[in-house]
PDB file of C-alpha atoms in Angstrom:
ATOM      1  CA  UNK A  98     113.558 -13.411-131.616  1.00 49.00           C
ATOM      2  CA  UNK A  99     109.844 -12.681-131.894  1.00 54.00           C
ATOM      3  CA  UNK A 100     110.413 -10.378-134.887  1.00 55.00           C
ATOM      4  CA  UNK A 101     112.466 -13.043-136.672  1.00 56.00           C
ATOM      5  CA  UNK A 102     109.686 -15.591-136.133  1.00 58.00           C
ATOM      6  CA  UNK A 103     107.194 -13.226-137.741  1.00 61.00           C
ATOM      7  CA  UNK A 104     109.421 -12.675-140.793  1.00 68.00           C
ATOM      8  CA  UNK A 105     109.077 -16.301-141.913  1.00 63.00           C
ATOM      9  CA  UNK A 106     105.888 -17.235-140.076  1.00 61.00           C
ATOM     10  CA  UNK A 107     102.454 -18.019-141.469  1.00 65.00           C
ATOM     11  CA  UNK A 108     100.916 -14.711-140.343  1.00 67.00           C
ATOM     12  CA  UNK A 109     101.854 -12.278-143.101  1.00 70.00           C
ATOM     13  CA  UNK A 110     101.688  -8.486-143.052  1.00 77.00           C
ATOM     14  CA  UNK A 111     102.753  -5.832-145.531  1.00 79.00           C
ATOM     15  CA  UNK A 112     105.720  -5.004-143.312  1.00 82.00           C
ATOM     16  CA  UNK A 113     107.000  -8.565-142.873  1.00 82.00           C
ATOM     17  CA  UNK A 114     106.640  -9.239-146.604  1.00 84.00           C
ATOM     18  CA  UNK A 115     108.539  -6.069-147.413  1.00 88.00           C
ATOM     19  CA  UNK A 116     111.383  -6.648-144.949  1.00 88.00           C
ATOM     20  CA  UNK A 117     111.875 -10.273-145.979  1.00 88.00           C
ATOM     21  CA  UNK A 118     111.626  -9.328-149.649  1.00 89.00           C
ATOM     22  CA  UNK A 119     114.343  -6.682-149.291  1.00 91.00           C
ATOM     23  CA  UNK A 120     116.674  -9.048-147.437  1.00 91.00           C
ATOM     24  CA  UNK A 121     116.212 -11.788-150.014  1.00 92.00           C
ATOM     25  CA  UNK A 122     116.650  -9.337-152.913  1.00 93.00           C
ATOM     26  CA  UNK A 123     120.062  -8.459-151.480  1.00 94.00           C
ATOM     27  CA  UNK A 124     120.884 -12.155-151.181  1.00 92.00           C
ATOM     28  CA  UNK A 125     119.783 -12.870-154.753  1.00 92.00           C
ATOM     29  CA  UNK A 126     121.813  -9.983-156.130  1.00 93.00           C
ATOM     30  CA  UNK A 127     124.921 -11.182-154.294  1.00 93.00           C
ATOM     31  CA  UNK A 128     124.545 -14.812-155.376  1.00 90.00           C
ATOM     32  CA  UNK A 129     123.703 -13.868-158.973  1.00 90.00           C
ATOM     33  CA  UNK A 130     126.655 -11.508-159.426  1.00 90.00           C
ATOM     34  CA  UNK A 131     129.091 -13.739-157.586  1.00 84.00           C
ATOM     35  CA  UNK A 132     127.897 -16.787-159.484  1.00 83.00           C
ATOM     36  CA  UNK A 133     128.605 -15.028-162.765  1.00 86.00           C
ATOM     37  CA  UNK A 134     132.197 -14.419-161.743  1.00 86.00           C
ATOM     38  CA  UNK A 135     132.794 -18.104-161.029  1.00 80.00           C
ATOM     39  CA  UNK A 136     130.590 -19.735-163.697  1.00 79.00           C
ATOM     40  CA  UNK A 137     130.084 -16.969-166.309  1.00 83.00           C
ATOM     41  CA  UNK A 138     126.316 -17.438-166.103  1.00 84.00           C
ATOM     42  CA  UNK A 139     123.555 -15.492-164.392  1.00 85.00           C
ATOM     43  CA  UNK A 140     121.350 -18.004-162.611  1.00 86.00           C
ATOM     44  CA  UNK A 141     118.785 -15.898-160.749  1.00 85.00           C
ATOM     45  CA  UNK A 142     116.474 -15.550-163.762  1.00 83.00           C
ATOM     46  CA  UNK A 143     115.599 -17.922-166.574  1.00 89.00           C
ATOM     47  CA  UNK A 144     114.871 -15.554-169.484  1.00 88.00           C
ATOM     48  CA  UNK A 145     118.325 -15.956-170.992  1.00 88.00           C
ATOM     49  CA  UNK A 146     118.229 -19.737-170.682  1.00 89.00           C
ATOM     50  CA  UNK A 147     114.862 -19.931-172.441  1.00 91.00           C
ATOM     51  CA  UNK A 148     116.242 -17.761-175.239  1.00 92.00           C
ATOM     52  CA  UNK A 149     119.373 -19.911-175.375  1.00 89.00           C
ATOM     53  CA  UNK A 150     117.213 -23.032-175.601  1.00 92.00           C
ATOM     54  CA  UNK A 151     115.292 -21.629-178.565  1.00 94.00           C
ATOM     55  CA  UNK A 152     118.357 -20.262-180.370  1.00 93.00           C
ATOM     56  CA  UNK A 153     120.448 -23.388-180.024  1.00 92.00           C
ATOM     57  CA  UNK A 154     117.619 -25.699-180.987  1.00 93.00           C
ATOM     58  CA  UNK A 155     117.500 -23.839-184.295  1.00 94.00           C
ATOM     59  CA  UNK A 156     121.291 -23.777-184.622  1.00 92.00           C
ATOM     60  CA  UNK A 157     121.581 -27.443-183.707  1.00 89.00           C
ATOM     61  CA  UNK A 158     123.989 -26.884-180.813  1.00 90.00           C
ATOM     62  CA  UNK A 159     122.731 -29.660-178.573  1.00 90.00           C
ATOM     63  CA  UNK A 160     125.364 -29.120-175.910  1.00 88.00           C
ATOM     64  CA  UNK A 161     124.028 -25.658-175.151  1.00 88.00           C
ATOM     65  CA  UNK A 162     120.482 -26.972-175.420  1.00 92.00           C
ATOM     66  CA  UNK A 163     121.247 -29.521-172.712  1.00 91.00           C
ATOM     67  CA  UNK A 164     122.795 -26.821-170.549  1.00 89.00           C
ATOM     68  CA  UNK A 165     119.698 -24.630-170.839  1.00 91.00           C
ATOM     69  CA  UNK A 166     117.348 -27.553-170.155  1.00 93.00           C
ATOM     70  CA  UNK A 167     119.328 -28.597-167.086  1.00 92.00           C
ATOM     71  CA  UNK A 168     119.431 -25.098-165.641  1.00 92.00           C
ATOM     72  CA  UNK A 169     115.712 -24.559-166.245  1.00 94.00           C
ATOM     73  CA  UNK A 170     114.963 -27.903-164.613  1.00 94.00           C
ATOM     74  CA  UNK A 171     117.137 -27.049-161.599  1.00 94.00           C
ATOM     75  CA  UNK A 172     115.364 -23.698-161.126  1.00 94.00           C
ATOM     76  CA  UNK A 173     111.922 -25.310-161.401  1.00 95.00           C
ATOM     77  CA  UNK A 174     112.989 -28.077-159.018  1.00 95.00           C
ATOM     78  CA  UNK A 175     113.942 -25.445-156.460  1.00 95.00           C
ATOM     79  CA  UNK A 176     110.556 -23.773-156.824  1.00 94.00           C
ATOM     80  CA  UNK A 177     108.841 -27.149-156.555  1.00 95.00           C
ATOM     81  CA  UNK A 178     110.798 -27.968-153.401  1.00 95.00           C
ATOM     82  CA  UNK A 179     109.565 -24.756-151.819  1.00 94.00           C
ATOM     83  CA  UNK A 180     105.969 -25.611-152.718  1.00 93.00           C
ATOM     84  CA  UNK A 181     106.311 -29.028-151.064  1.00 94.00           C
ATOM     85  CA  UNK A 182     107.937 -27.663-147.895  1.00 92.00           C
ATOM     86  CA  UNK A 183     105.578 -24.699-147.479  1.00 91.00           C
ATOM     87  CA  UNK A 184     102.448 -26.798-148.024  1.00 92.00           C
ATOM     88  CA  UNK A 185     103.759 -29.462-145.622  1.00 90.00           C
ATOM     89  CA  UNK A 186     104.334 -26.769-142.980  1.00 89.00           C
ATOM     90  CA  UNK A 187     100.851 -25.366-143.563  1.00 88.00           C
ATOM     91  CA  UNK A 188      99.295 -28.812-143.324  1.00 88.00           C
ATOM     92  CA  UNK A 189     100.927 -29.379-139.944  1.00 86.00           C
ATOM     93  CA  UNK A 190     100.198 -25.806-138.792  1.00 84.00           C
ATOM     94  CA  UNK A 191     103.808 -24.863-138.075  1.00 85.00           C
ATOM     95  CA  UNK A 192     104.775 -21.339-137.082  1.00 79.00           C
ATOM     96  CA  UNK A 193     107.649 -21.274-139.562  1.00 79.00           C
ATOM     97  CA  UNK A 194     105.674 -21.760-142.749  1.00 82.00           C
ATOM     98  CA  UNK A 195     108.445 -20.315-144.905  1.00 86.00           C
ATOM     99  CA  UNK A 196     111.393 -21.252-142.703  1.00 88.00           C
ATOM    100  CA  UNK A 197     112.092 -24.746-144.083  1.00 90.00           C
ATOM    101  CA  UNK A 198     112.976 -23.712-147.673  1.00 92.00           C
ATOM    102  CA  UNK A 199     115.159 -20.889-146.338  1.00 92.00           C
ATOM    103  CA  UNK A 200     116.897 -23.368-144.025  1.00 92.00           C
ATOM    104  CA  UNK A 201     117.515 -25.674-146.985  1.00 93.00           C
ATOM    105  CA  UNK A 202     118.867 -22.730-148.989  1.00 92.00           C
ATOM    106  CA  UNK A 203     121.180 -21.781-146.119  1.00 93.00           C
ATOM    107  CA  UNK A 204     122.544 -25.332-145.777  1.00 92.00           C
ATOM    108  CA  UNK A 205     123.192 -25.620-149.511  1.00 92.00           C
ATOM    109  CA  UNK A 206     124.887 -22.218-149.534  1.00 90.00           C
ATOM    110  CA  UNK A 207     127.133 -23.316-146.666  1.00 89.00           C
ATOM    111  CA  UNK A 208     128.101 -26.404-148.666  1.00 86.00           C
ATOM    112  CA  UNK A 209     128.629 -24.263-151.748  1.00 84.00           C
ATOM    113  CA  UNK A 210     130.924 -21.952-149.809  1.00 84.00           C
ATOM    114  CA  UNK A 211     132.983 -24.875-148.505  1.00 81.00           C
ATOM    115  CA  UNK A 212     133.232 -27.044-151.630  1.00 76.00           C
ATOM    116  CA  UNK A 213     132.115 -24.705-154.428  1.00 73.00           C
ATOM    117  CA  UNK A 214     135.529 -24.629-156.064  1.00 71.00           C
ATOM    118  CA  UNK A 215     135.405 -28.424-156.356  1.00 74.00           C
ATOM    119  CA  UNK A 216     131.867 -28.580-157.787  1.00 70.00           C
ATOM    120  CA  UNK A 217     132.855 -26.040-160.432  1.00 69.00           C
ATOM    121  CA  UNK A 218     134.789 -28.811-162.150  1.00 70.00           C
ATOM    122  CA  UNK A 219     132.119 -31.489-161.786  1.00 70.00           C
ATOM    123  CA  UNK A 220     130.413 -32.173-165.085  1.00 73.00           C
ATOM    124  CA  UNK A 221     126.802 -33.266-165.302  1.00 76.00           C
ATOM    125  CA  UNK A 222     124.600 -34.917-167.973  1.00 80.00           C
ATOM    126  CA  UNK A 223     123.360 -31.406-168.810  1.00 80.00           C
ATOM    127  CA  UNK A 224     126.753 -30.162-170.060  1.00 75.00           C
ATOM    128  CA  UNK A 225     127.054 -27.470-167.369  1.00 81.00           C
ATOM    129  CA  UNK A 226     128.983 -27.686-164.080  1.00 82.00           C
ATOM    130  CA  UNK A 227     127.188 -28.769-160.935  1.00 85.00           C
ATOM    131  CA  UNK A 228     127.808 -25.243-159.615  1.00 85.00           C
ATOM    132  CA  UNK A 229     125.411 -23.776-162.202  1.00 86.00           C
ATOM    133  CA  UNK A 230     122.673 -26.283-161.396  1.00 89.00           C
ATOM    134  CA  UNK A 231     123.094 -25.676-157.656  1.00 89.00           C
ATOM    135  CA  UNK A 232     122.867 -21.889-158.017  1.00 90.00           C
ATOM    136  CA  UNK A 233     119.787 -22.180-160.243  1.00 91.00           C
ATOM    137  CA  UNK A 234     118.161 -24.519-157.717  1.00 94.00           C
ATOM    138  CA  UNK A 235     118.880 -22.054-154.899  1.00 93.00           C
ATOM    139  CA  UNK A 236     117.363 -19.158-156.816  1.00 92.00           C
ATOM    140  CA  UNK A 237     114.259 -21.160-157.711  1.00 93.00           C
ATOM    141  CA  UNK A 238     113.925 -22.153-154.077  1.00 93.00           C
ATOM    142  CA  UNK A 239     114.168 -18.544-152.885  1.00 92.00           C
ATOM    143  CA  UNK A 240     112.012 -16.973-155.581  1.00 91.00           C
ATOM    144  CA  UNK A 241     109.174 -19.365-154.815  1.00 91.00           C
ATOM    145  CA  UNK A 242     109.350 -18.475-151.104  1.00 90.00           C
ATOM    146  CA  UNK A 243     108.736 -14.793-151.779  1.00 86.00           C
ATOM    147  CA  UNK A 244     106.174 -15.521-154.483  1.00 86.00           C
ATOM    148  CA  UNK A 245     104.078 -17.673-152.160  1.00 84.00           C
ATOM    149  CA  UNK A 246     104.363 -15.433-149.105  1.00 81.00           C
ATOM    150  CA  UNK A 247     103.335 -12.286-151.024  1.00 81.00           C
ATOM    151  CA  UNK A 248     100.739 -13.904-153.315  1.00 77.00           C
ATOM    152  CA  UNK A 249     102.994 -13.241-156.325  1.00 76.00           C
ATOM    153  CA  UNK A 250     103.280  -9.491-155.584  1.00 79.00           C
ATOM    154  CA  UNK A 251     107.012  -9.504-154.784  1.00 84.00           C
ATOM    155  CA  UNK A 252     109.896 -11.030-156.704  1.00 83.00           C
ATOM    156  CA  UNK A 253     113.506 -11.039-155.518  1.00 85.00           C
ATOM    157  CA  UNK A 254     115.641 -13.018-157.949  1.00 84.00           C
ATOM    158  CA  UNK A 255     114.826 -11.090-161.133  1.00 84.00           C
ATOM    159  CA  UNK A 256     114.195  -7.389-161.583  1.00 87.00           C
ATOM    160  CA  UNK A 257     112.372  -7.108-164.923  1.00 89.00           C
ATOM    161  CA  UNK A 258     108.918  -6.966-163.351  1.00 88.00           C
ATOM    162  CA  UNK A 259     110.178  -4.821-160.477  1.00 90.00           C
ATOM    163  CA  UNK A 260     111.749  -2.243-162.783  1.00 92.00           C
ATOM    164  CA  UNK A 261     108.644  -2.269-165.001  1.00 92.00           C
ATOM    165  CA  UNK A 262     106.348  -1.599-162.039  1.00 90.00           C
ATOM    166  CA  UNK A 263     108.746   1.059-160.797  1.00 92.00           C
ATOM    167  CA  UNK A 264     108.584   2.781-164.165  1.00 93.00           C
ATOM    168  CA  UNK A 265     104.776   2.631-164.172  1.00 92.00           C
ATOM    169  CA  UNK A 266     104.552   4.297-160.761  1.00 90.00           C
ATOM    170  CA  UNK A 267     107.087   6.943-161.798  1.00 91.00           C
ATOM    171  CA  UNK A 268     104.999   7.652-164.883  1.00 92.00           C
ATOM    172  CA  UNK A 269     101.902   8.075-162.724  1.00 87.00           C
ATOM    173  CA  UNK A 270     103.809  10.407-160.413  1.00 88.00           C
ATOM    174  CA  UNK A 271     104.879  12.604-163.340  1.00 87.00           C
ATOM    175  CA  UNK A 272     101.472  12.592-165.021  1.00 83.00           C
ATOM    176  CA  UNK A 273      99.918  16.036-165.376  1.00 83.00           C
ATOM    177  CA  UNK A 274      96.342  16.092-164.147  1.00 77.00           C
ATOM    178  CA  UNK A 275      94.677  19.064-165.802  1.00 77.00           C
ATOM    179  CA  UNK A 276      92.719  21.511-163.715  1.00 77.00           C
ATOM    180  CA  UNK A 277      89.068  20.671-163.616  1.00 70.00           C
ATOM    181  CA  UNK A 278      89.653  16.912-163.718  1.00 72.00           C
ATOM    182  CA  UNK A 279      87.257  15.081-161.421  1.00 74.00           C
ATOM    183  CA  UNK A 280      89.050  13.745-158.313  1.00 72.00           C
ATOM    184  CA  UNK A 281      88.033  10.149-159.077  1.00 71.00           C
ATOM    185  CA  UNK A 282      89.814  10.439-162.448  1.00 75.00           C
ATOM    186  CA  UNK A 283      93.095  11.749-161.037  1.00 78.00           C
ATOM    187  CA  UNK A 284      96.153   9.690-161.943  1.00 81.00           C
ATOM    188  CA  UNK A 285      98.149   9.202-158.756  1.00 85.00           C
ATOM    189  CA  UNK A 286     101.242   7.177-158.016  1.00 81.00           C
ATOM    190  CA  UNK A 287     101.052   4.535-155.317  1.00 85.00           C
ATOM    191  CA  UNK A 288     103.923   5.786-153.198  1.00 88.00           C
ATOM    192  CA  UNK A 289     104.039   2.644-151.070  1.00 89.00           C
ATOM    193  CA  UNK A 290     104.533   0.508-154.176  1.00 89.00           C
ATOM    194  CA  UNK A 291     107.028   3.040-155.515  1.00 91.00           C
ATOM    195  CA  UNK A 292     109.127   2.756-152.353  1.00 92.00           C
ATOM    196  CA  UNK A 293     108.861  -1.037-152.352  1.00 92.00           C
ATOM    197  CA  UNK A 294     109.987  -1.480-155.958  1.00 92.00           C
ATOM    198  CA  UNK A 295     112.749   1.108-155.611  1.00 94.00           C
ATOM    199  CA  UNK A 296     113.921  -0.671-152.460  1.00 94.00           C
ATOM    200  CA  UNK A 297     113.938  -4.096-154.126  1.00 93.00           C
ATOM    201  CA  UNK A 298     115.914  -2.811-157.125  1.00 94.00           C
ATOM    202  CA  UNK A 299     118.364  -0.983-154.858  1.00 95.00           C
ATOM    203  CA  UNK A 300     118.903  -4.011-152.596  1.00 95.00           C
ATOM    204  CA  UNK A 301     119.458  -6.280-155.610  1.00 94.00           C
ATOM    205  CA  UNK A 302     122.008  -3.795-156.977  1.00 95.00           C
ATOM    206  CA  UNK A 303     123.814  -3.403-153.651  1.00 96.00           C
ATOM    207  CA  UNK A 304     123.796  -7.170-153.211  1.00 94.00           C
ATOM    208  CA  UNK A 305     125.308  -7.522-156.673  1.00 94.00           C
ATOM    209  CA  UNK A 306     128.090  -5.081-155.844  1.00 94.00           C
ATOM    210  CA  UNK A 307     128.837  -6.804-152.549  1.00 94.00           C
ATOM    211  CA  UNK A 308     128.626 -10.279-154.106  1.00 92.00           C
ATOM    212  CA  UNK A 309     130.902  -9.418-157.025  1.00 92.00           C
ATOM    213  CA  UNK A 310     133.493  -7.874-154.699  1.00 93.00           C
ATOM    214  CA  UNK A 311     133.203 -10.746-152.255  1.00 92.00           C
ATOM    215  CA  UNK A 312     133.695 -13.482-154.834  1.00 89.00           C
ATOM    216  CA  UNK A 313     136.515 -11.536-156.494  1.00 89.00           C
ATOM    217  CA  UNK A 314     138.554 -10.864-153.374  1.00 90.00           C
ATOM    218  CA  UNK A 315     137.448 -13.573-150.942  1.00 88.00           C
ATOM    219  CA  UNK A 316     136.238 -16.452-153.108  1.00 85.00           C
ATOM    220  CA  UNK A 317     133.557 -19.046-152.521  1.00 84.00           C
ATOM    221  CA  UNK A 318     133.811 -18.708-148.763  1.00 86.00           C
ATOM    222  CA  UNK A 319     132.121 -15.309-149.131  1.00 88.00           C
ATOM    223  CA  UNK A 320     128.698 -16.996-149.242  1.00 89.00           C
ATOM    224  CA  UNK A 321     129.052 -18.084-145.613  1.00 90.00           C
ATOM    225  CA  UNK A 322     127.856 -14.727-144.177  1.00 90.00           C
ATOM    226  CA  UNK A 323     124.919 -14.834-146.612  1.00 91.00           C
ATOM    227  CA  UNK A 324     124.055 -18.329-145.430  1.00 92.00           C
ATOM    228  CA  UNK A 325     124.267 -17.197-141.801  1.00 91.00           C
ATOM    229  CA  UNK A 326     121.694 -14.480-142.513  1.00 89.00           C
ATOM    230  CA  UNK A 327     119.324 -17.111-143.909  1.00 91.00           C
ATOM    231  CA  UNK A 328     119.948 -19.295-140.858  1.00 91.00           C
ATOM    232  CA  UNK A 329     119.108 -16.339-138.643  1.00 89.00           C
ATOM    233  CA  UNK A 330     115.814 -15.946-140.492  1.00 87.00           C
ATOM    234  CA  UNK A 331     114.868 -19.633-140.522  1.00 87.00           C
ATOM    235  CA  UNK A 332     115.999 -21.082-137.182  1.00 87.00           C
ATOM    236  CA  UNK A 333     113.918 -18.994-134.697  1.00 84.00           C
ATOM    237  CA  UNK A 334     110.512 -20.098-136.062  1.00 84.00           C
ATOM    238  CA  UNK A 335     111.721 -23.688-136.352  1.00 84.00           C
ATOM    239  CA  UNK A 336     112.900 -23.497-132.730  1.00 84.00           C
ATOM    240  CA  UNK A 337     109.392 -22.387-131.785  1.00 81.00           C
ATOM    241  CA  UNK A 338     108.084 -25.440-133.652  1.00 81.00           C
ATOM    242  CA  UNK A 339     110.597 -27.831-132.081  1.00 83.00           C
ATOM    243  CA  UNK A 340     108.070 -29.783-129.994  1.00 85.00           C
ATOM    244  CA  UNK A 341     105.697 -30.291-132.895  1.00 83.00           C
ATOM    245  CA  UNK A 342     108.556 -31.233-135.218  1.00 82.00           C
ATOM    246  CA  UNK A 343     109.779 -33.756-132.650  1.00 84.00           C
ATOM    247  CA  UNK A 344     106.306 -35.288-132.451  1.00 85.00           C
ATOM    248  CA  UNK A 345     106.073 -35.497-136.231  1.00 79.00           C
ATOM    249  CA  UNK A 346     109.476 -37.203-136.383  1.00 81.00           C
ATOM    250  CA  UNK A 347     108.510 -39.747-133.716  1.00 83.00           C
ATOM    251  CA  UNK A 348     105.212 -40.401-135.444  1.00 80.00           C
ATOM    252  CA  UNK A 349     106.998 -40.967-138.741  1.00 76.00           C
ATOM    253  CA  UNK A 350     109.382 -43.447-137.115  1.00 76.00           C
ATOM    254  CA  UNK A 351     106.476 -45.288-135.504  1.00 79.00           C
ATOM    255  CA  UNK A 352     104.610 -45.488-138.798  1.00 73.00           C
ATOM    256  CA  UNK A 353     107.630 -47.044-140.494  1.00 66.00           C
ATOM    257  CA  UNK A 354     108.315 -49.652-137.813  1.00 66.00           C
ATOM    258  CA  UNK A 355     107.127 -53.186-138.668  1.00 62.00           C
ATOM    259  CA  UNK A 356     104.151 -54.281-136.585  1.00 55.00           C
ATOM    260  CA  UNK A 357     104.370 -57.116-134.121  1.00 47.00           C
ATOM    261  CA  UNK A 358     103.650 -60.472-135.662  1.00 46.00           C
ATOM    262  CA  UNK A 359     100.326 -61.959-134.623  1.00 45.00           C
ATOM    263  CA  UNK A 360     100.639 -65.202-132.639  1.00 47.00           C
ATOM    264  CA  UNK A 361      99.860 -68.309-134.598  1.00 48.00           C
ATOM    265  CA  UNK A 362     100.186 -72.070-134.260  1.00 46.00           C
ATOM    266  CA  UNK A 363      98.863 -74.588-131.755  1.00 46.00           C
ATOM    267  CA  UNK A 364     100.120 -72.601-128.747  1.00 46.00           C
ATOM    268  CA  UNK A 365      98.411 -69.397-129.839  1.00 44.00           C
ATOM    269  CA  UNK A 366      95.660 -68.049-127.612  1.00 44.00           C
ATOM    270  CA  UNK A 367      92.033 -67.887-128.663  1.00 41.00           C
TER     271      UNK A 367
END
């Protein structure tokens, strides 16, 4: 329990960032690959949608333009939701600084697993199914969690930067330092970063394999185990914050209750 609290708590270490990043990279890979099987769109990264927006603006295909705009907006809304929840938790000094957005992601994934097949047919003003917007929102929500907790050093929903950094460290590792080179000028790979980036890429790949197989053979209900993992990460710190959260809820209710009317009229006291 204590270890789970630390994974999403406000006290961050290299180890907790790495462990949470690896777990969420697996989750993103599974959701991204599985989402493609059901909606024929990758929703964990927005590069393709930005390109689609530019291309179809030139081609005049406004339906695809609307789809790209809606998906981009959903992803940014997810990231914005994380910013609101994390800053609210910090303001109130909660233990689970990063637990609330992960709890929201888990709840939405549970709903997606139960009614995802229905939402796949629901059309939206953005010319893409509600399923696509929901998946993009979830990935924006998650990516912002890891970005904020690691000060933008770890990403989990897209691998372009991860693979680039992995290649840089591999290049450093293979670099030939000539004899006689001063030690301060040696080119050395950062093996910790090398292991981190290799781990993130591997977990995203394994998650993709598991997600694709799960959606193919099990269907939407496959996301339920993924949601349970997120619940396991988010509930322990929120349980530790239960008294403070209860106080905040009571205070909010008190603030919204109408005040007692002041006495008035001839019978009123002085």
